[in-house]
Amino acid sequence: MATEKEVLAAFDKIQSEVPGFIACSLVDIDSGMTLAVKSARPDFDLSAASASNTEIVKQKQKTIRALGLKSQLEDMLLTLSDQLHLIKLVGQTSFVYLAAERGTTNLAIMRNSVQKGTAGMS
């Protein structure tokens, strides 16, 4: 597992690469607690968003098991009218959550940046 310093350096890189960056966090799936955060907007409640998204991840994993699928959850995209939210699993115990402004970002850039940034985290 990457150190907090390494995770924050990855978040700095993600912020520099993703236009419209709002916030990013590394979240523990079991507890829903944030392990590291980076935010460009103080009004964005990253702790609440991270905890809520933990429940989404858990429910999707439960659905995959209930369907008897052999697939592993890699990432999830939540599309809002003005924002894109990307959840990228990092190993079995955590995920990176990224929010960006929909009007100024690009999903391919978001996914690529998070993929590169999370490569050393698991």
Short mmCIF file of N, CA and C in Angstrom, two decimals:
data_model
loop_
_atom_site.label_atom_id
_atom_site.label_comp_id
_atom_site.label_asym_id
_atom_site.label_seq_id
_atom_site.Cartn_x
_atom_site.Cartn_y
_atom_site.Cartn_z
N MET A 1 0.84 -1.18 0.00
CA MET A 1 0.00 0.00 0.00
C MET A 1 0.88 1.24 0.00
N ALA A 2 0.50 2.22 -0.76
CA ALA A 2 1.25 3.47 -0.86
C ALA A 2 1.16 4.27 0.44
N THR A 3 2.17 5.08 0.67
CA THR A 3 2.15 5.96 1.84
C THR A 3 1.21 7.13 1.57
N GLU A 4 0.83 7.83 2.64
CA GLU A 4 -0.04 9.00 2.46
C GLU A 4 0.63 10.04 1.58
N LYS A 5 1.93 10.22 1.74
CA LYS A 5 2.67 11.18 0.91
C LYS A 5 2.60 10.80 -0.56
N GLU A 6 2.73 9.52 -0.87
CA GLU A 6 2.64 9.05 -2.26
C GLU A 6 1.24 9.23 -2.82
N VAL A 7 0.23 8.96 -1.99
CA VAL A 7 -1.16 9.13 -2.43
C VAL A 7 -1.43 10.61 -2.71
N LEU A 8 -1.00 11.48 -1.82
CA LEU A 8 -1.23 12.92 -2.03
C LEU A 8 -0.48 13.43 -3.26
N ALA A 9 0.71 12.89 -3.53
CA ALA A 9 1.44 13.27 -4.74
C ALA A 9 0.66 12.81 -5.98
N ALA A 10 0.07 11.62 -5.92
CA ALA A 10 -0.76 11.14 -7.03
C ALA A 10 -1.98 12.03 -7.22
N PHE A 11 -2.59 12.47 -6.10
CA PHE A 11 -3.75 13.36 -6.19
C PHE A 11 -3.37 14.71 -6.79
N ASP A 12 -2.19 15.22 -6.44
CA ASP A 12 -1.72 16.48 -7.05
C ASP A 12 -1.60 16.33 -8.55
N LYS A 13 -1.07 15.19 -9.00
CA LYS A 13 -0.91 14.94 -10.44
C LYS A 13 -2.28 14.83 -11.10
N ILE A 14 -3.20 14.11 -10.46
CA ILE A 14 -4.55 13.99 -11.00
C ILE A 14 -5.18 15.37 -11.13
N GLN A 15 -5.05 16.20 -10.10
CA GLN A 15 -5.62 17.55 -10.14
C GLN A 15 -5.04 18.35 -11.31
N SER A 16 -3.76 18.20 -11.56
CA SER A 16 -3.12 18.96 -12.64
C SER A 16 -3.54 18.46 -14.02
N GLU A 17 -3.95 17.21 -14.11
CA GLU A 17 -4.30 16.62 -15.40
C GLU A 17 -5.79 16.69 -15.74
N VAL A 18 -6.64 16.80 -14.72
CA VAL A 18 -8.09 16.74 -14.94
C VAL A 18 -8.69 18.15 -14.90
N PRO A 19 -9.10 18.66 -16.05
CA PRO A 19 -9.77 19.96 -16.06
C PRO A 19 -11.06 19.89 -15.24
N GLY A 20 -11.36 20.92 -14.50
CA GLY A 20 -12.59 20.95 -13.71
C GLY A 20 -12.51 20.12 -12.45
N PHE A 21 -11.31 19.75 -12.03
CA PHE A 21 -11.12 18.95 -10.81
C PHE A 21 -11.84 19.61 -9.64
N ILE A 22 -12.62 18.82 -8.91
CA ILE A 22 -13.30 19.30 -7.70
C ILE A 22 -12.62 18.72 -6.47
N ALA A 23 -12.54 17.38 -6.43
CA ALA A 23 -11.98 16.73 -5.24
C ALA A 23 -11.65 15.28 -5.54
N CYS A 24 -10.78 14.73 -4.69
CA CYS A 24 -10.35 13.35 -4.84
C CYS A 24 -10.07 12.79 -3.45
N SER A 25 -10.40 11.52 -3.25
CA SER A 25 -10.12 10.89 -1.96
C SER A 25 -9.78 9.42 -2.14
N LEU A 26 -9.02 8.90 -1.19
CA LEU A 26 -8.78 7.47 -1.08
C LEU A 26 -9.62 7.02 0.10
N VAL A 27 -10.45 5.99 -0.11
CA VAL A 27 -11.45 5.60 0.88
C VAL A 27 -11.32 4.12 1.23
N ASP A 28 -11.40 3.82 2.52
CA ASP A 28 -11.42 2.44 3.00
C ASP A 28 -12.83 1.88 2.82
N ILE A 29 -12.93 0.76 2.13
CA ILE A 29 -14.25 0.20 1.83
C ILE A 29 -14.96 -0.31 3.08
N ASP A 30 -14.25 -0.93 3.99
CA ASP A 30 -14.90 -1.49 5.17
C ASP A 30 -15.52 -0.42 6.06
N SER A 31 -14.79 0.67 6.31
CA SER A 31 -15.26 1.69 7.25
C SER A 31 -15.89 2.91 6.58
N GLY A 32 -15.57 3.15 5.31
CA GLY A 32 -16.05 4.35 4.64
C GLY A 32 -15.24 5.59 4.98
N MET A 33 -14.16 5.41 5.73
CA MET A 33 -13.34 6.54 6.15
C MET A 33 -12.37 6.94 5.05
N THR A 34 -12.14 8.26 4.95
CA THR A 34 -11.16 8.75 3.99
C THR A 34 -9.76 8.56 4.56
N LEU A 35 -8.87 8.07 3.71
CA LEU A 35 -7.49 7.83 4.10
C LEU A 35 -6.59 8.97 3.63
N ALA A 36 -7.02 9.66 2.57
CA ALA A 36 -6.31 10.82 2.04
C ALA A 36 -7.29 11.63 1.22
N VAL A 37 -7.12 12.94 1.22
CA VAL A 37 -8.05 13.81 0.48
C VAL A 37 -7.31 14.95 -0.21
N LYS A 38 -7.91 15.42 -1.29
CA LYS A 38 -7.42 16.60 -2.01
C LYS A 38 -8.66 17.28 -2.56
N SER A 39 -8.85 18.54 -2.21
CA SER A 39 -10.06 19.25 -2.66
C SER A 39 -9.71 20.64 -3.17
N ALA A 40 -10.36 21.02 -4.24
CA ALA A 40 -10.21 22.36 -4.79
C ALA A 40 -11.38 23.25 -4.37
N ARG A 41 -12.40 22.64 -3.75
CA ARG A 41 -13.60 23.39 -3.34
C ARG A 41 -13.93 23.12 -1.89
N PRO A 42 -13.79 24.11 -1.03
CA PRO A 42 -14.07 23.90 0.39
C PRO A 42 -15.55 23.58 0.68
N ASP A 43 -16.45 23.92 -0.22
CA ASP A 43 -17.87 23.66 -0.01
C ASP A 43 -18.27 22.23 -0.37
N PHE A 44 -17.35 21.45 -0.92
CA PHE A 44 -17.64 20.07 -1.32
C PHE A 44 -17.31 19.16 -0.14
N ASP A 45 -18.33 18.53 0.45
CA ASP A 45 -18.15 17.69 1.64
C ASP A 45 -17.61 16.33 1.23
N LEU A 46 -16.30 16.25 1.13
CA LEU A 46 -15.64 15.05 0.64
C LEU A 46 -15.81 13.86 1.58
N SER A 47 -15.83 14.09 2.88
CA SER A 47 -16.03 12.99 3.83
C SER A 47 -17.41 12.36 3.67
N ALA A 48 -18.43 13.18 3.53
CA ALA A 48 -19.78 12.66 3.35
C ALA A 48 -19.91 11.93 2.01
N ALA A 49 -19.35 12.51 0.96
CA ALA A 49 -19.41 11.88 -0.36
C ALA A 49 -18.67 10.55 -0.36
N SER A 50 -17.51 10.52 0.27
CA SER A 50 -16.72 9.29 0.33
C SER A 50 -17.47 8.19 1.08
N ALA A 51 -18.03 8.53 2.21
CA ALA A 51 -18.78 7.54 3.01
C ALA A 51 -19.99 7.03 2.24
N SER A 52 -20.71 7.91 1.59
CA SER A 52 -21.90 7.50 0.82
C SER A 52 -21.52 6.62 -0.36
N ASN A 53 -20.42 6.96 -1.02
CA ASN A 53 -19.99 6.15 -2.15
C ASN A 53 -19.50 4.78 -1.72
N THR A 54 -19.07 4.64 -0.48
CA THR A 54 -18.71 3.33 0.05
C THR A 54 -19.91 2.40 -0.01
N GLU A 55 -21.08 2.93 0.33
CA GLU A 55 -22.30 2.11 0.29
C GLU A 55 -22.64 1.69 -1.13
N ILE A 56 -22.40 2.57 -2.10
CA ILE A 56 -22.64 2.23 -3.51
C ILE A 56 -21.72 1.08 -3.93
N VAL A 57 -20.44 1.17 -3.56
CA VAL A 57 -19.48 0.12 -3.90
C VAL A 57 -19.89 -1.20 -3.26
N LYS A 58 -20.24 -1.17 -1.99
CA LYS A 58 -20.64 -2.40 -1.29
C LYS A 58 -21.87 -3.03 -1.94
N GLN A 59 -22.85 -2.22 -2.31
CA GLN A 59 -24.06 -2.75 -2.93
C GLN A 59 -23.77 -3.36 -4.30
N LYS A 60 -22.89 -2.72 -5.07
CA LYS A 60 -22.55 -3.27 -6.39
C LYS A 60 -21.80 -4.58 -6.23
N GLN A 61 -20.89 -4.66 -5.26
CA GLN A 61 -20.19 -5.92 -5.01
C GLN A 61 -21.17 -7.01 -4.57
N LYS A 62 -22.15 -6.65 -3.77
CA LYS A 62 -23.18 -7.59 -3.34
C LYS A 62 -23.99 -8.08 -4.54
N THR A 63 -24.33 -7.19 -5.44
CA THR A 63 -25.08 -7.56 -6.65
C THR A 63 -24.28 -8.51 -7.52
N ILE A 64 -22.99 -8.24 -7.69
CA ILE A 64 -22.12 -9.11 -8.49
C ILE A 64 -22.11 -10.52 -7.89
N ARG A 65 -21.98 -10.62 -6.57
CA ARG A 65 -22.01 -11.92 -5.90
C ARG A 65 -23.37 -12.60 -6.06
N ALA A 66 -24.46 -11.84 -5.90
CA ALA A 66 -25.81 -12.41 -6.00
C ALA A 66 -26.07 -12.97 -7.40
N LEU A 67 -25.50 -12.34 -8.40
CA LEU A 67 -25.68 -12.81 -9.78
C LEU A 67 -24.73 -13.95 -10.14
N GLY A 68 -23.82 -14.25 -9.22
CA GLY A 68 -22.86 -15.32 -9.48
C GLY A 68 -21.85 -14.99 -10.56
N LEU A 69 -21.60 -13.70 -10.75
CA LEU A 69 -20.65 -13.29 -11.78
C LEU A 69 -19.22 -13.56 -11.34
N LYS A 70 -18.38 -13.88 -12.28
CA LYS A 70 -16.96 -14.11 -12.00
C LYS A 70 -16.16 -12.82 -12.16
N SER A 71 -16.81 -11.76 -12.56
CA SER A 71 -16.17 -10.47 -12.81
C SER A 71 -15.80 -9.76 -11.52
N GLN A 72 -14.80 -8.91 -11.62
CA GLN A 72 -14.39 -8.05 -10.51
C GLN A 72 -14.77 -6.61 -10.85
N LEU A 73 -15.26 -5.88 -9.88
CA LEU A 73 -15.58 -4.48 -10.06
C LEU A 73 -14.29 -3.68 -10.21
N GLU A 74 -14.18 -2.91 -11.28
CA GLU A 74 -12.99 -2.09 -11.53
C GLU A 74 -13.26 -0.62 -11.23
N ASP A 75 -14.30 -0.08 -11.87
CA ASP A 75 -14.63 1.32 -11.62
C ASP A 75 -16.11 1.55 -11.89
N MET A 76 -16.58 2.70 -11.43
CA MET A 76 -17.97 3.09 -11.61
C MET A 76 -18.01 4.57 -11.96
N LEU A 77 -18.93 4.93 -12.83
CA LEU A 77 -19.11 6.32 -13.23
C LEU A 77 -20.50 6.76 -12.81
N LEU A 78 -20.56 7.90 -12.13
CA LEU A 78 -21.83 8.52 -11.77
C LEU A 78 -21.90 9.84 -12.53
N THR A 79 -22.92 9.98 -13.36
CA THR A 79 -23.06 11.17 -14.18
C THR A 79 -24.16 12.05 -13.60
N LEU A 80 -23.79 13.24 -13.16
CA LEU A 80 -24.75 14.22 -12.68
C LEU A 80 -24.93 15.28 -13.77
N SER A 81 -25.91 16.14 -13.61
CA SER A 81 -26.15 17.14 -14.64
C SER A 81 -24.97 18.10 -14.81
N ASP A 82 -24.21 18.32 -13.73
CA ASP A 82 -23.09 19.27 -13.82
C ASP A 82 -21.75 18.70 -13.37
N GLN A 83 -21.72 17.42 -12.99
CA GLN A 83 -20.47 16.81 -12.51
C GLN A 83 -20.36 15.36 -12.98
N LEU A 84 -19.11 14.89 -13.04
CA LEU A 84 -18.82 13.48 -13.25
C LEU A 84 -18.12 12.97 -12.00
N HIS A 85 -18.53 11.83 -11.50
CA HIS A 85 -17.90 11.22 -10.34
C HIS A 85 -17.40 9.84 -10.76
N LEU A 86 -16.13 9.59 -10.52
CA LEU A 86 -15.51 8.32 -10.88
C LEU A 86 -15.03 7.63 -9.61
N ILE A 87 -15.39 6.36 -9.48
CA ILE A 87 -14.96 5.53 -8.37
C ILE A 87 -14.09 4.43 -8.96
N LYS A 88 -12.83 4.36 -8.55
CA LYS A 88 -11.88 3.38 -9.06
C LYS A 88 -11.38 2.53 -7.90
N LEU A 89 -11.66 1.22 -7.95
CA LEU A 89 -11.19 0.35 -6.89
C LEU A 89 -9.68 0.22 -6.94
N VAL A 90 -9.09 0.22 -5.74
CA VAL A 90 -7.65 0.06 -5.58
C VAL A 90 -7.46 -1.16 -4.68
N GLY A 91 -7.10 -2.28 -5.27
CA GLY A 91 -7.02 -3.51 -4.49
C GLY A 91 -8.40 -3.95 -4.03
N GLN A 92 -8.45 -4.71 -2.96
CA GLN A 92 -9.71 -5.23 -2.44
C GLN A 92 -10.29 -4.39 -1.32
N THR A 93 -9.51 -3.45 -0.78
CA THR A 93 -9.94 -2.79 0.45
C THR A 93 -10.16 -1.29 0.34
N SER A 94 -9.91 -0.70 -0.82
CA SER A 94 -10.08 0.76 -0.92
C SER A 94 -10.45 1.17 -2.34
N PHE A 95 -10.84 2.43 -2.45
CA PHE A 95 -11.12 2.99 -3.77
C PHE A 95 -10.75 4.47 -3.79
N VAL A 96 -10.49 4.96 -5.01
CA VAL A 96 -10.28 6.38 -5.22
C VAL A 96 -11.57 6.95 -5.76
N TYR A 97 -11.97 8.05 -5.21
CA TYR A 97 -13.18 8.76 -5.63
C TYR A 97 -12.75 10.11 -6.18
N LEU A 98 -13.17 10.41 -7.41
CA LEU A 98 -12.81 11.67 -8.07
C LEU A 98 -14.08 12.36 -8.56
N ALA A 99 -14.20 13.64 -8.26
CA ALA A 99 -15.31 14.45 -8.76
C ALA A 99 -14.74 15.58 -9.61
N ALA A 100 -15.39 15.86 -10.74
CA ALA A 100 -14.94 16.93 -11.63
C ALA A 100 -16.15 17.58 -12.29
N GLU A 101 -15.98 18.82 -12.70
CA GLU A 101 -17.04 19.56 -13.40
C GLU A 101 -17.28 18.94 -14.77
N ARG A 102 -18.50 18.60 -15.06
CA ARG A 102 -18.84 17.92 -16.31
C ARG A 102 -18.58 18.80 -17.54
N GLY A 103 -18.81 20.08 -17.42
CA GLY A 103 -18.68 20.97 -18.57
C GLY A 103 -17.24 21.23 -19.00
N THR A 104 -16.29 20.98 -18.12
CA THR A 104 -14.90 21.29 -18.46
C THR A 104 -13.99 20.08 -18.50
N THR A 105 -14.49 18.92 -18.09
CA THR A 105 -13.63 17.73 -18.07
C THR A 105 -14.01 16.77 -19.18
N ASN A 106 -13.29 15.69 -19.23
CA ASN A 106 -13.47 14.67 -20.24
C ASN A 106 -13.33 13.33 -19.53
N LEU A 107 -14.27 12.44 -19.72
CA LEU A 107 -14.25 11.16 -19.02
C LEU A 107 -12.99 10.35 -19.34
N ALA A 108 -12.55 10.37 -20.57
CA ALA A 108 -11.34 9.61 -20.93
C ALA A 108 -10.12 10.14 -20.18
N ILE A 109 -10.03 11.44 -20.05
CA ILE A 109 -8.91 12.03 -19.31
C ILE A 109 -9.00 11.65 -17.84
N MET A 110 -10.20 11.72 -17.27
CA MET A 110 -10.39 11.34 -15.87
C MET A 110 -9.95 9.90 -15.63
N ARG A 111 -10.45 9.00 -16.44
CA ARG A 111 -10.13 7.57 -16.26
C ARG A 111 -8.65 7.31 -16.44
N ASN A 112 -8.04 7.92 -17.44
CA ASN A 112 -6.62 7.72 -17.70
C ASN A 112 -5.78 8.26 -16.53
N SER A 113 -6.11 9.44 -16.06
CA SER A 113 -5.36 10.05 -14.97
C SER A 113 -5.48 9.23 -13.69
N VAL A 114 -6.68 8.77 -13.37
CA VAL A 114 -6.87 7.96 -12.16
C VAL A 114 -6.18 6.61 -12.32
N GLN A 115 -6.25 6.02 -13.50
CA GLN A 115 -5.57 4.74 -13.74
C GLN A 115 -4.07 4.87 -13.49
N LYS A 116 -3.47 5.91 -14.04
CA LYS A 116 -2.03 6.12 -13.84
C LYS A 116 -1.74 6.43 -12.37
N GLY A 117 -2.58 7.25 -11.76
CA GLY A 117 -2.35 7.66 -10.37
C GLY A 117 -2.51 6.54 -9.36
N THR A 118 -3.34 5.56 -9.67
CA THR A 118 -3.58 4.48 -8.72
C THR A 118 -2.67 3.27 -8.95
N ALA A 119 -1.87 3.31 -9.99
CA ALA A 119 -1.04 2.15 -10.35
C ALA A 119 -0.16 1.69 -9.18
N GLY A 120 0.36 2.60 -8.38
CA GLY A 120 1.24 2.19 -7.29
C GLY A 120 0.58 2.16 -5.93
N MET A 121 -0.74 2.31 -5.88
CA MET A 121 -1.42 2.39 -4.58
C MET A 121 -1.79 1.04 -3.98
N SER A 122 -1.96 0.03 -4.78
CA SER A 122 -2.44 -1.24 -4.21
C SER A 122 -1.33 -2.08 -3.63
#
